[in-house]
Amino acid sequence: MRHRSRARIAPFAAAAALLIPLTGCTGAEDGPGGGHGTPGAAGLRDPYFPRIGNGGYDVRHYALTLDYDPARNHLDATAEITAQATQDLSAFNLDLTGLTVRRATVDGAEAAADRAGDELTLRPRDGIDRGDVFRTVVTYSGTPRKMTDADGSAEGWLKTKDGALALGEPIGSMAWFPGNHHPSDKATYDITLTVPEGLRAFSNGVRTSERTVDGRTTAVWHSAQPMASYLATVAVGRWTTTTSTTPSGIPVLTAADPAVAAGSAGLMGRIPELLAWEQENFGPYPFSSTGAIVEQDGDAGYALETQTRPVFPQGSFDVGTLVHEMAHQWYGNSVSPATWKDMWLNESFATYAEWLYGEDFEDTPAQRSFEKAFAEDANWAFPPAEPPTAGDLFAPPVYQRGAMVLHKIRQTVGDDTFYEILAGWPAKHRHGNASTEDFTTYVEGVAGEDLSDLWDVWLYGDDKPDKP
């Protein structure tokens, strides 16, 4: 997840979609407004964010068309959301904070839209049958918000010196587009970004086009692999860019603020090499592109593993943090948490990737990193699988004690089985979601033994063991 200065410190579209075969909504007479079924749940009861996400449907694809004016910090946008109903629906919700909804349609027909806090409730003219694939279009505008997390850090839409940066972990993505903003509902994306000429807009995935017309530059980005909404990003500004290809043929695109481009160029150039090393350890890279975005320190307060193109402030752009955020592409991005309580699965593997890098390239055995983490009292504040509050999701136990859990697995099962787990876990849940229970069951299956004692002490235990 968010990696702060090595250690976490205080914080065409519409036209194209018409080509998608859709099952039309069918009318009925037994529900409000002529619809049928029941409303989808407003919230998925996540342990830390119970009202985030929505029930009754599964998003398949987002087509976001964004026109941004940095001078006014103003966004004019359309979100076209293709989803499948998982129940008979008379109404359903989208998460959206701030911004003004101008119009909403479902399968081309006007839909009633009501706002209550961060919930946008849509009532289609006709009911939606379970299993139907339907298309929702929301037109909206306004000044997107910067949000403050429970730990005091900033996310959402962040105004920068020359543009803007959108960071969404854990819930900030609802500051710039309506959707089902829980990591369990992943989807593919097309993001079309229009900005004033002289600026450029970067996002996730592969850039399929970019052109300038009448003083405005439009770029289109396509993410073919499913993405949790918190991993979506937008970076608008003036950039120094590079392109290259990894040894396995994956395109690399990097963008750096001109003020920090010279200082970041050397490490940017190592991305193909580092990705090749991670593929050797973690298995095939799960996405169609890679890269990085490096901002000035005042623009971003932390590094974040936004899918395919992690974001870094200059002060956190070092090899350890780069290894960490790139490892998240397997652990957290391809295999996303089932709920936010499973966050340690993201951070333990990414932190252990740093330990493995130190072992392979810096003459620092992982055992030494383990012993150092074991000695630090902050890592024992709570069990990694049970953060007390949402404000603790990015605290040291989630990262460092989580990595200690992995090291104890390695010590118990041996290197051959451990490396089988490193690559096998993201392969088993590729582009899906997984829970802590899924992980412990998987590890015991590969190891062929009951590891209950390990889980009880290192993953769930309240007390620090007497020795490492």
PDB file of N, CA and C in Angstrom, residues 142-236:
ATOM      1  N   GLY A 142     -17.647  19.850 -11.322  1.00  0.00           N
ATOM      2  CA  GLY A 142     -17.359  20.553 -10.083  1.00  0.00           C
ATOM      3  C   GLY A 142     -15.884  20.520  -9.737  1.00  0.00           C
ATOM      4  N   THR A 143     -15.581  20.931  -8.526  1.00  0.00           N
ATOM      5  CA  THR A 143     -14.213  20.918  -8.011  1.00  0.00           C
ATOM      6  C   THR A 143     -14.007  19.639  -7.210  1.00  0.00           C
ATOM      7  N   PRO A 144     -13.187  18.715  -7.723  1.00  0.00           N
ATOM      8  CA  PRO A 144     -12.988  17.465  -6.980  1.00  0.00           C
ATOM      9  C   PRO A 144     -12.242  17.705  -5.678  1.00  0.00           C
ATOM     10  N   ARG A 145     -12.546  16.917  -4.665  1.00  0.00           N
ATOM     11  CA  ARG A 145     -12.066  17.179  -3.320  1.00  0.00           C
ATOM     12  C   ARG A 145     -10.752  16.478  -2.990  1.00  0.00           C
ATOM     13  N   LYS A 146      -9.978  17.148  -2.170  1.00  0.00           N
ATOM     14  CA  LYS A 146      -8.913  16.468  -1.439  1.00  0.00           C
ATOM     15  C   LYS A 146      -9.533  15.893  -0.178  1.00  0.00           C
ATOM     16  N   MET A 147      -9.270  14.625   0.096  1.00  0.00           N
ATOM     17  CA  MET A 147      -9.841  13.957   1.260  1.00  0.00           C
ATOM     18  C   MET A 147      -8.746  13.698   2.290  1.00  0.00           C
ATOM     19  N   THR A 148      -9.130  13.611   3.543  1.00  0.00           N
ATOM     20  CA  THR A 148      -8.189  13.337   4.627  1.00  0.00           C
ATOM     21  C   THR A 148      -8.509  11.988   5.238  1.00  0.00           C
ATOM     22  N   ASP A 149      -7.497  11.107   5.266  1.00  0.00           N
ATOM     23  CA  ASP A 149      -7.675   9.770   5.815  1.00  0.00           C
ATOM     24  C   ASP A 149      -7.751   9.796   7.335  1.00  0.00           C
ATOM     25  N   ALA A 150      -8.104   8.643   7.891  1.00  0.00           N
ATOM     26  CA  ALA A 150      -8.166   8.515   9.349  1.00  0.00           C
ATOM     27  C   ALA A 150      -6.810   8.721   9.997  1.00  0.00           C
ATOM     28  N   ASP A 151      -5.722   8.483   9.241  1.00  0.00           N
ATOM     29  CA  ASP A 151      -4.382   8.683   9.800  1.00  0.00           C
ATOM     30  C   ASP A 151      -3.828  10.071   9.486  1.00  0.00           C
ATOM     31  N   GLY A 152      -4.646  10.931   8.883  1.00  0.00           N
ATOM     32  CA  GLY A 152      -4.246  12.299   8.622  1.00  0.00           C
ATOM     33  C   GLY A 152      -3.624  12.552   7.267  1.00  0.00           C
ATOM     34  N   SER A 153      -3.429  11.534   6.457  1.00  0.00           N
ATOM     35  CA  SER A 153      -2.819  11.725   5.143  1.00  0.00           C
ATOM     36  C   SER A 153      -3.874  12.147   4.118  1.00  0.00           C
ATOM     37  N   ALA A 154      -3.399  12.719   3.009  1.00  0.00           N
ATOM     38  CA  ALA A 154      -4.289  13.258   1.986  1.00  0.00           C
ATOM     39  C   ALA A 154      -4.422  12.289   0.821  1.00  0.00           C
ATOM     40  N   GLU A 155      -5.636  12.171   0.313  1.00  0.00           N
ATOM     41  CA  GLU A 155      -5.894  11.374  -0.886  1.00  0.00           C
ATOM     42  C   GLU A 155      -7.012  12.049  -1.657  1.00  0.00           C
ATOM     43  N   GLY A 156      -7.510  11.374  -2.672  1.00  0.00           N
ATOM     44  CA  GLY A 156      -8.540  11.976  -3.512  1.00  0.00           C
ATOM     45  C   GLY A 156      -7.905  12.747  -4.650  1.00  0.00           C
ATOM     46  N   TRP A 157      -8.384  13.958  -4.891  1.00  0.00           N
ATOM     47  CA  TRP A 157      -7.882  14.798  -5.979  1.00  0.00           C
ATOM     48  C   TRP A 157      -6.978  15.861  -5.374  1.00  0.00           C
ATOM     49  N   LEU A 158      -5.687  15.781  -5.637  1.00  0.00           N
ATOM     50  CA  LEU A 158      -4.707  16.675  -5.035  1.00  0.00           C
ATOM     51  C   LEU A 158      -4.248  17.695  -6.062  1.00  0.00           C
ATOM     52  N   LYS A 159      -4.481  18.965  -5.778  1.00  0.00           N
ATOM     53  CA  LYS A 159      -4.019  20.033  -6.672  1.00  0.00           C
ATOM     54  C   LYS A 159      -2.515  20.153  -6.557  1.00  0.00           C
ATOM     55  N   THR A 160      -1.830  20.201  -7.702  1.00  0.00           N
ATOM     56  CA  THR A 160      -0.372  20.345  -7.722  1.00  0.00           C
ATOM     57  C   THR A 160       0.007  21.697  -8.320  1.00  0.00           C
ATOM     58  N   LYS A 161       1.293  21.974  -8.374  1.00  0.00           N
ATOM     59  CA  LYS A 161       1.749  23.275  -8.861  1.00  0.00           C
ATOM     60  C   LYS A 161       1.356  23.521 -10.313  1.00  0.00           C
ATOM     61  N   ASP A 162       1.325  22.453 -11.104  1.00  0.00           N
ATOM     62  CA  ASP A 162       1.017  22.648 -12.527  1.00  0.00           C
ATOM     63  C   ASP A 162      -0.149  21.794 -13.014  1.00  0.00           C
ATOM     64  N   GLY A 163      -0.896  21.181 -12.093  1.00  0.00           N
ATOM     65  CA  GLY A 163      -2.005  20.345 -12.533  1.00  0.00           C
ATOM     66  C   GLY A 163      -2.703  19.675 -11.371  1.00  0.00           C
ATOM     67  N   ALA A 164      -2.734  18.350 -11.395  1.00  0.00           N
ATOM     68  CA  ALA A 164      -3.420  17.613 -10.343  1.00  0.00           C
ATOM     69  C   ALA A 164      -2.913  16.176 -10.319  1.00  0.00           C
ATOM     70  N   LEU A 165      -3.122  15.539  -9.177  1.00  0.00           N
ATOM     71  CA  LEU A 165      -2.752  14.144  -8.989  1.00  0.00           C
ATOM     72  C   LEU A 165      -3.872  13.456  -8.222  1.00  0.00           C
ATOM     73  N   ALA A 166      -4.393  12.350  -8.759  1.00  0.00           N
ATOM     74  CA  ALA A 166      -5.462  11.600  -8.098  1.00  0.00           C
ATOM     75  C   ALA A 166      -4.878  10.335  -7.481  1.00  0.00           C
ATOM     76  N   LEU A 167      -5.025  10.207  -6.153  1.00  0.00           N
ATOM     77  CA  LEU A 167      -4.585   9.025  -5.418  1.00  0.00           C
ATOM     78  C   LEU A 167      -5.775   8.480  -4.635  1.00  0.00           C
ATOM     79  N   GLY A 168      -5.986   7.157  -4.663  1.00  0.00           N
ATOM     80  CA  GLY A 168      -7.259   6.647  -4.191  1.00  0.00           C
ATOM     81  C   GLY A 168      -7.259   5.678  -3.041  1.00  0.00           C
ATOM     82  N   GLU A 169      -6.122   5.444  -2.381  1.00  0.00           N
ATOM     83  CA  GLU A 169      -6.133   4.437  -1.327  1.00  0.00           C
ATOM     84  C   GLU A 169      -6.350   5.061   0.043  1.00  0.00           C
ATOM     85  N   PRO A 170      -7.365   4.617   0.804  1.00  0.00           N
ATOM     86  CA  PRO A 170      -8.258   3.507   0.481  1.00  0.00           C
ATOM     87  C   PRO A 170      -9.557   3.884  -0.245  1.00  0.00           C
ATOM     88  N   ILE A 171     -10.053   5.125  -0.074  1.00  0.00           N
ATOM     89  CA  ILE A 171     -11.381   5.436  -0.625  1.00  0.00           C
ATOM     90  C   ILE A 171     -11.390   6.721  -1.445  1.00  0.00           C
ATOM     91  N   GLY A 172     -10.215   7.252  -1.798  1.00  0.00           N
ATOM     92  CA  GLY A 172     -10.157   8.559  -2.443  1.00  0.00           C
ATOM     93  C   GLY A 172     -10.617   8.591  -3.876  1.00  0.00           C
ATOM     94  N   SER A 173     -10.737   7.433  -4.521  1.00  0.00           N
ATOM     95  CA  SER A 173     -11.156   7.436  -5.926  1.00  0.00           C
ATOM     96  C   SER A 173     -12.570   7.967  -6.105  1.00  0.00           C
ATOM     97  N   MET A 174     -13.398   7.910  -5.058  1.00  0.00           N
ATOM     98  CA  MET A 174     -14.761   8.429  -5.209  1.00  0.00           C
ATOM     99  C   MET A 174     -14.788   9.952  -5.236  1.00  0.00           C
ATOM    100  N   ALA A 175     -13.637  10.589  -5.086  1.00  0.00           N
ATOM    101  CA  ALA A 175     -13.572  12.041  -5.203  1.00  0.00           C
ATOM    102  C   ALA A 175     -13.576  12.511  -6.648  1.00  0.00           C
ATOM    103  N   TRP A 176     -13.349  11.582  -7.607  1.00  0.00           N
ATOM    104  CA  TRP A 176     -13.311  12.035  -9.005  1.00  0.00           C
ATOM    105  C   TRP A 176     -14.123  11.196  -9.979  1.00  0.00           C
ATOM    106  N   PHE A 177     -14.670  10.059  -9.532  1.00  0.00           N
ATOM    107  CA  PHE A 177     -15.640   9.384 -10.394  1.00  0.00           C
ATOM    108  C   PHE A 177     -16.575   8.516  -9.554  1.00  0.00           C
ATOM    109  N   PRO A 178     -17.844   8.403  -9.987  1.00  0.00           N
ATOM    110  CA  PRO A 178     -18.804   7.557  -9.273  1.00  0.00           C
ATOM    111  C   PRO A 178     -18.541   6.096  -9.599  1.00  0.00           C
ATOM    112  N   GLY A 179     -18.727   5.225  -8.594  1.00  0.00           N
ATOM    113  CA  GLY A 179     -18.503   3.811  -8.852  1.00  0.00           C
ATOM    114  C   GLY A 179     -18.738   2.969  -7.627  1.00  0.00           C
ATOM    115  N   ASN A 180     -18.358   1.714  -7.745  1.00  0.00           N
ATOM    116  CA  ASN A 180     -18.413   0.775  -6.635  1.00  0.00           C
ATOM    117  C   ASN A 180     -17.007   0.711  -6.047  1.00  0.00           C
ATOM    118  N   HIS A 181     -16.744   1.567  -5.061  1.00  0.00           N
ATOM    119  CA  HIS A 181     -15.375   1.828  -4.628  1.00  0.00           C
ATOM    120  C   HIS A 181     -14.927   0.941  -3.471  1.00  0.00           C
ATOM    121  N   HIS A 182     -15.130  -0.350  -3.640  1.00  0.00           N
ATOM    122  CA  HIS A 182     -14.593  -1.337  -2.710  1.00  0.00           C
ATOM    123  C   HIS A 182     -13.654  -2.238  -3.513  1.00  0.00           C
ATOM    124  N   PRO A 183     -12.520  -2.647  -2.944  1.00  0.00           N
ATOM    125  CA  PRO A 183     -11.555  -3.419  -3.744  1.00  0.00           C
ATOM    126  C   PRO A 183     -12.079  -4.752  -4.244  1.00  0.00           C
ATOM    127  N   SER A 184     -13.175  -5.251  -3.682  1.00  0.00           N
ATOM    128  CA  SER A 184     -13.713  -6.535  -4.121  1.00  0.00           C
ATOM    129  C   SER A 184     -14.411  -6.456  -5.474  1.00  0.00           C
ATOM    130  N   ASP A 185     -14.713  -5.244  -5.954  1.00  0.00           N
ATOM    131  CA  ASP A 185     -15.375  -5.097  -7.254  1.00  0.00           C
ATOM    132  C   ASP A 185     -14.402  -4.481  -8.247  1.00  0.00           C
ATOM    133  N   LYS A 186     -13.643  -5.326  -8.916  1.00  0.00           N
ATOM    134  CA  LYS A 186     -12.645  -4.877  -9.875  1.00  0.00           C
ATOM    135  C   LYS A 186     -13.242  -4.832 -11.280  1.00  0.00           C
ATOM    136  N   ALA A 187     -12.676  -3.977 -12.132  1.00  0.00           N
ATOM    137  CA  ALA A 187     -13.207  -3.819 -13.478  1.00  0.00           C
ATOM    138  C   ALA A 187     -12.087  -3.356 -14.407  1.00  0.00           C
ATOM    139  N   THR A 188     -12.341  -3.435 -15.700  1.00  0.00           N
ATOM    140  CA  THR A 188     -11.431  -2.846 -16.681  1.00  0.00           C
ATOM    141  C   THR A 188     -11.789  -1.370 -16.855  1.00  0.00           C
ATOM    142  N   TYR A 189     -10.863  -0.609 -17.441  1.00  0.00           N
ATOM    143  CA  TYR A 189     -11.041   0.846 -17.531  1.00  0.00           C
ATOM    144  C   TYR A 189     -10.603   1.380 -18.890  1.00  0.00           C
ATOM    145  N   ASP A 190     -11.340   2.378 -19.366  1.00  0.00           N
ATOM    146  CA  ASP A 190     -10.873   3.309 -20.392  1.00  0.00           C
ATOM    147  C   ASP A 190     -11.007   4.700 -19.794  1.00  0.00           C
ATOM    148  N   ILE A 191      -9.905   5.441 -19.761  1.00  0.00           N
ATOM    149  CA  ILE A 191      -9.914   6.783 -19.168  1.00  0.00           C
ATOM    150  C   ILE A 191      -9.439   7.774 -20.222  1.00  0.00           C
ATOM    151  N   THR A 192     -10.325   8.691 -20.607  1.00  0.00           N
ATOM    152  CA  THR A 192     -10.024   9.729 -21.592  1.00  0.00           C
ATOM    153  C   THR A 192      -9.861  11.049 -20.852  1.00  0.00           C
ATOM    154  N   LEU A 193      -8.707  11.680 -21.006  1.00  0.00           N
ATOM    155  CA  LEU A 193      -8.350  12.877 -20.238  1.00  0.00           C
ATOM    156  C   LEU A 193      -8.042  14.026 -21.184  1.00  0.00           C
ATOM    157  N   THR A 194      -8.724  15.144 -20.995  1.00  0.00           N
ATOM    158  CA  THR A 194      -8.477  16.338 -21.799  1.00  0.00           C
ATOM    159  C   THR A 194      -8.000  17.464 -20.884  1.00  0.00           C
ATOM    160  N   VAL A 195      -6.880  18.088 -21.266  1.00  0.00           N
ATOM    161  CA  VAL A 195      -6.262  19.147 -20.463  1.00  0.00           C
ATOM    162  C   VAL A 195      -5.777  20.254 -21.395  1.00  0.00           C
ATOM    163  N   PRO A 196      -5.457  21.428 -20.865  1.00  0.00           N
ATOM    164  CA  PRO A 196      -4.963  22.509 -21.729  1.00  0.00           C
ATOM    165  C   PRO A 196      -3.671  22.121 -22.440  1.00  0.00           C
ATOM    166  N   GLU A 197      -3.520  22.608 -23.669  1.00  0.00           N
ATOM    167  CA  GLU A 197      -2.297  22.366 -24.426  1.00  0.00           C
ATOM    168  C   GLU A 197      -1.089  22.859 -23.625  1.00  0.00           C
ATOM    169  N   GLY A 198      -0.028  22.095 -23.649  1.00  0.00           N
ATOM    170  CA  GLY A 198       1.155  22.393 -22.839  1.00  0.00           C
ATOM    171  C   GLY A 198       1.252  21.492 -21.623  1.00  0.00           C
ATOM    172  N   LEU A 199       0.110  20.952 -21.205  1.00  0.00           N
ATOM    173  CA  LEU A 199       0.079  19.957 -20.139  1.00  0.00           C
ATOM    174  C   LEU A 199      -0.204  18.589 -20.761  1.00  0.00           C
ATOM    175  N   ARG A 200       0.096  17.531 -19.999  1.00  0.00           N
ATOM    176  CA  ARG A 200      -0.217  16.180 -20.448  1.00  0.00           C
ATOM    177  C   ARG A 200      -0.829  15.421 -19.276  1.00  0.00           C
ATOM    178  N   ALA A 201      -1.626  14.407 -19.610  1.00  0.00           N
ATOM    179  CA  ALA A 201      -2.320  13.638 -18.586  1.00  0.00           C
ATOM    180  C   ALA A 201      -1.925  12.167 -18.698  1.00  0.00           C
ATOM    181  N   PHE A 202      -1.507  11.604 -17.580  1.00  0.00           N
ATOM    182  CA  PHE A 202      -1.120  10.194 -17.524  1.00  0.00           C
ATOM    183  C   PHE A 202      -2.082   9.436 -16.632  1.00  0.00           C
ATOM    184  N   SER A 203      -2.224   8.140 -16.937  1.00  0.00           N
ATOM    185  CA  SER A 203      -3.093   7.289 -16.145  1.00  0.00           C
ATOM    186  C   SER A 203      -2.538   5.869 -16.167  1.00  0.00           C
ATOM    187  N   ASN A 204      -3.414   4.897 -15.904  1.00  0.00           N
ATOM    188  CA  ASN A 204      -3.007   3.501 -15.828  1.00  0.00           C
ATOM    189  C   ASN A 204      -3.059   2.834 -17.196  1.00  0.00           C
ATOM    190  N   GLY A 205      -2.347   1.713 -17.302  1.00  0.00           N
ATOM    191  CA  GLY A 205      -2.459   0.877 -18.480  1.00  0.00           C
ATOM    192  C   GLY A 205      -1.642   1.369 -19.662  1.00  0.00           C
ATOM    193  N   VAL A 206      -2.243   1.274 -20.857  1.00  0.00           N
ATOM    194  CA  VAL A 206      -1.570   1.602 -22.115  1.00  0.00           C
ATOM    195  C   VAL A 206      -2.225   2.836 -22.723  1.00  0.00           C
ATOM    196  N   ARG A 207      -1.407   3.787 -23.131  1.00  0.00           N
ATOM    197  CA  ARG A 207      -1.953   4.963 -23.826  1.00  0.00           C
ATOM    198  C   ARG A 207      -2.230   4.570 -25.271  1.00  0.00           C
ATOM    199  N   THR A 208      -3.494   4.659 -25.689  1.00  0.00           N
ATOM    200  CA  THR A 208      -3.862   4.248 -27.039  1.00  0.00           C
ATOM    201  C   THR A 208      -3.872   5.402 -28.032  1.00  0.00           C
ATOM    202  N   SER A 209      -3.982   6.643 -27.537  1.00  0.00           N
ATOM    203  CA  SER A 209      -3.915   7.795 -28.441  1.00  0.00           C
ATOM    204  C   SER A 209      -3.649   9.058 -27.647  1.00  0.00           C
ATOM    205  N   GLU A 210      -3.131  10.067 -28.349  1.00  0.00           N
ATOM    206  CA  GLU A 210      -2.939  11.397 -27.756  1.00  0.00           C
ATOM    207  C   GLU A 210      -2.898  12.403 -28.895  1.00  0.00           C
ATOM    208  N   ARG A 211      -3.701  13.449 -28.791  1.00  0.00           N
ATOM    209  CA  ARG A 211      -3.711  14.468 -29.849  1.00  0.00           C
ATOM    210  C   ARG A 211      -4.125  15.804 -29.270  1.00  0.00           C
ATOM    211  N   THR A 212      -3.725  16.873 -29.953  1.00  0.00           N
ATOM    212  CA  THR A 212      -4.053  18.237 -29.538  1.00  0.00           C
ATOM    213  C   THR A 212      -4.910  18.903 -30.601  1.00  0.00           C
ATOM    214  N   VAL A 213      -6.067  19.423 -30.193  1.00  0.00           N
ATOM    215  CA  VAL A 213      -6.996  20.102 -31.094  1.00  0.00           C
ATOM    216  C   VAL A 213      -7.530  21.339 -30.388  1.00  0.00           C
ATOM    217  N   ASP A 214      -7.442  22.486 -31.061  1.00  0.00           N
ATOM    218  CA  ASP A 214      -8.025  23.731 -30.540  1.00  0.00           C
ATOM    219  C   ASP A 214      -7.550  24.048 -29.121  1.00  0.00           C
ATOM    220  N   GLY A 215      -6.263  23.868 -28.896  1.00  0.00           N
ATOM    221  CA  GLY A 215      -5.693  24.256 -27.616  1.00  0.00           C
ATOM    222  C   GLY A 215      -5.944  23.295 -26.470  1.00  0.00           C
ATOM    223  N   ARG A 216      -6.456  22.109 -26.763  1.00  0.00           N
ATOM    224  CA  ARG A 216      -6.695  21.107 -25.718  1.00  0.00           C
ATOM    225  C   ARG A 216      -6.055  19.779 -26.150  1.00  0.00           C
ATOM    226  N   THR A 217      -5.391  19.114 -25.224  1.00  0.00           N
ATOM    227  CA  THR A 217      -4.735  17.833 -25.507  1.00  0.00           C
ATOM    228  C   THR A 217      -5.513  16.708 -24.833  1.00  0.00           C
ATOM    229  N   THR A 218      -5.850  15.692 -25.622  1.00  0.00           N
ATOM    230  CA  THR A 218      -6.625  14.563 -25.134  1.00  0.00           C
ATOM    231  C   THR A 218      -5.812  13.283 -25.254  1.00  0.00           C
ATOM    232  N   ALA A 219      -5.721  12.553 -24.155  1.00  0.00           N
ATOM    233  CA  ALA A 219      -5.055  11.251 -24.131  1.00  0.00           C
ATOM    234  C   ALA A 219      -6.056  10.195 -23.700  1.00  0.00           C
ATOM    235  N   VAL A 220      -5.951   9.015 -24.302  1.00  0.00           N
ATOM    236  CA  VAL A 220      -6.834   7.897 -23.975  1.00  0.00           C
ATOM    237  C   VAL A 220      -5.991   6.755 -23.436  1.00  0.00           C
ATOM    238  N   TRP A 221      -6.387   6.246 -22.263  1.00  0.00           N
ATOM    239  CA  TRP A 221      -5.658   5.176 -21.584  1.00  0.00           C
ATOM    240  C   TRP A 221      -6.569   3.973 -21.400  1.00  0.00           C
ATOM    241  N   HIS A 222      -6.015   2.798 -21.672  1.00  0.00           N
ATOM    242  CA  HIS A 222      -6.802   1.560 -21.590  1.00  0.00           C
ATOM    243  C   HIS A 222      -6.151   0.580 -20.622  1.00  0.00           C
ATOM    244  N   SER A 223      -6.933   0.113 -19.662  1.00  0.00           N
ATOM    245  CA  SER A 223      -6.488  -0.916 -18.721  1.00  0.00           C
ATOM    246  C   SER A 223      -7.282  -2.178 -19.009  1.00  0.00           C
ATOM    247  N   ALA A 224      -6.634  -3.134 -19.668  1.00  0.00           N
ATOM    248  CA  ALA A 224      -7.323  -4.346 -20.109  1.00  0.00           C
ATOM    249  C   ALA A 224      -7.507  -5.352 -18.988  1.00  0.00           C
ATOM    250  N   GLN A 225      -6.660  -5.269 -17.958  1.00  0.00           N
ATOM    251  CA  GLN A 225      -6.774  -6.192 -16.840  1.00  0.00           C
ATOM    252  C   GLN A 225      -7.575  -5.532 -15.718  1.00  0.00           C
ATOM    253  N   PRO A 226      -8.337  -6.320 -14.953  1.00  0.00           N
ATOM    254  CA  PRO A 226      -9.181  -5.734 -13.905  1.00  0.00           C
ATOM    255  C   PRO A 226      -8.370  -4.927 -12.898  1.00  0.00           C
ATOM    256  N   MET A 227      -8.984  -3.871 -12.394  1.00  0.00           N
ATOM    257  CA  MET A 227      -8.320  -2.968 -11.457  1.00  0.00           C
ATOM    258  C   MET A 227      -9.304  -2.565 -10.369  1.00  0.00           C
ATOM    259  N   ALA A 228      -8.859  -2.619  -9.115  1.00  0.00           N
ATOM    260  CA  ALA A 228      -9.637  -2.057  -8.018  1.00  0.00           C
ATOM    261  C   ALA A 228      -9.600  -0.538  -8.140  1.00  0.00           C
ATOM    262  N   SER A 229     -10.702   0.119  -7.812  1.00  0.00           N
ATOM    263  CA  SER A 229     -10.789   1.561  -8.076  1.00  0.00           C
ATOM    264  C   SER A 229      -9.740   2.359  -7.309  1.00  0.00           C
ATOM    265  N   TYR A 230      -9.292   1.880  -6.140  1.00  0.00           N
ATOM    266  CA  TYR A 230      -8.308   2.648  -5.381  1.00  0.00           C
ATOM    267  C   TYR A 230      -6.959   2.703  -6.074  1.00  0.00           C
ATOM    268  N   LEU A 231      -6.758   1.870  -7.091  1.00  0.00           N
ATOM    269  CA  LEU A 231      -5.493   1.838  -7.821  1.00  0.00           C
ATOM    270  C   LEU A 231      -5.501   2.701  -9.075  1.00  0.00           C
ATOM    271  N   ALA A 232      -6.657   3.284  -9.399  1.00  0.00           N
ATOM    272  CA  ALA A 232      -6.738   4.178 -10.555  1.00  0.00           C
ATOM    273  C   ALA A 232      -6.075   5.510 -10.218  1.00  0.00           C
ATOM    274  N   THR A 233      -5.394   6.085 -11.201  1.00  0.00           N
ATOM    275  CA  THR A 233      -4.728   7.367 -10.970  1.00  0.00           C
ATOM    276  C   THR A 233      -4.860   8.276 -12.178  1.00  0.00           C
ATOM    277  N   VAL A 234      -4.745   9.560 -11.925  1.00  0.00           N
ATOM    278  CA  VAL A 234      -4.640  10.586 -12.955  1.00  0.00           C
ATOM    279  C   VAL A 234      -3.525  11.529 -12.521  1.00  0.00           C
ATOM    280  N   ALA A 235      -2.616  11.835 -13.428  1.00  0.00           N
ATOM    281  CA  ALA A 235      -1.527  12.771 -13.139  1.00  0.00           C
ATOM    282  C   ALA A 235      -1.461  13.794 -14.269  1.00  0.00           C
ATOM    283  N   VAL A 236      -1.807  15.034 -13.962  1.00  0.00           N
ATOM    284  CA  VAL A 236      -1.844  16.118 -14.946  1.00  0.00           C
ATOM    285  C   VAL A 236      -0.733  17.098 -14.625  1.00  0.00           C
TER     286      VAL A 236
END
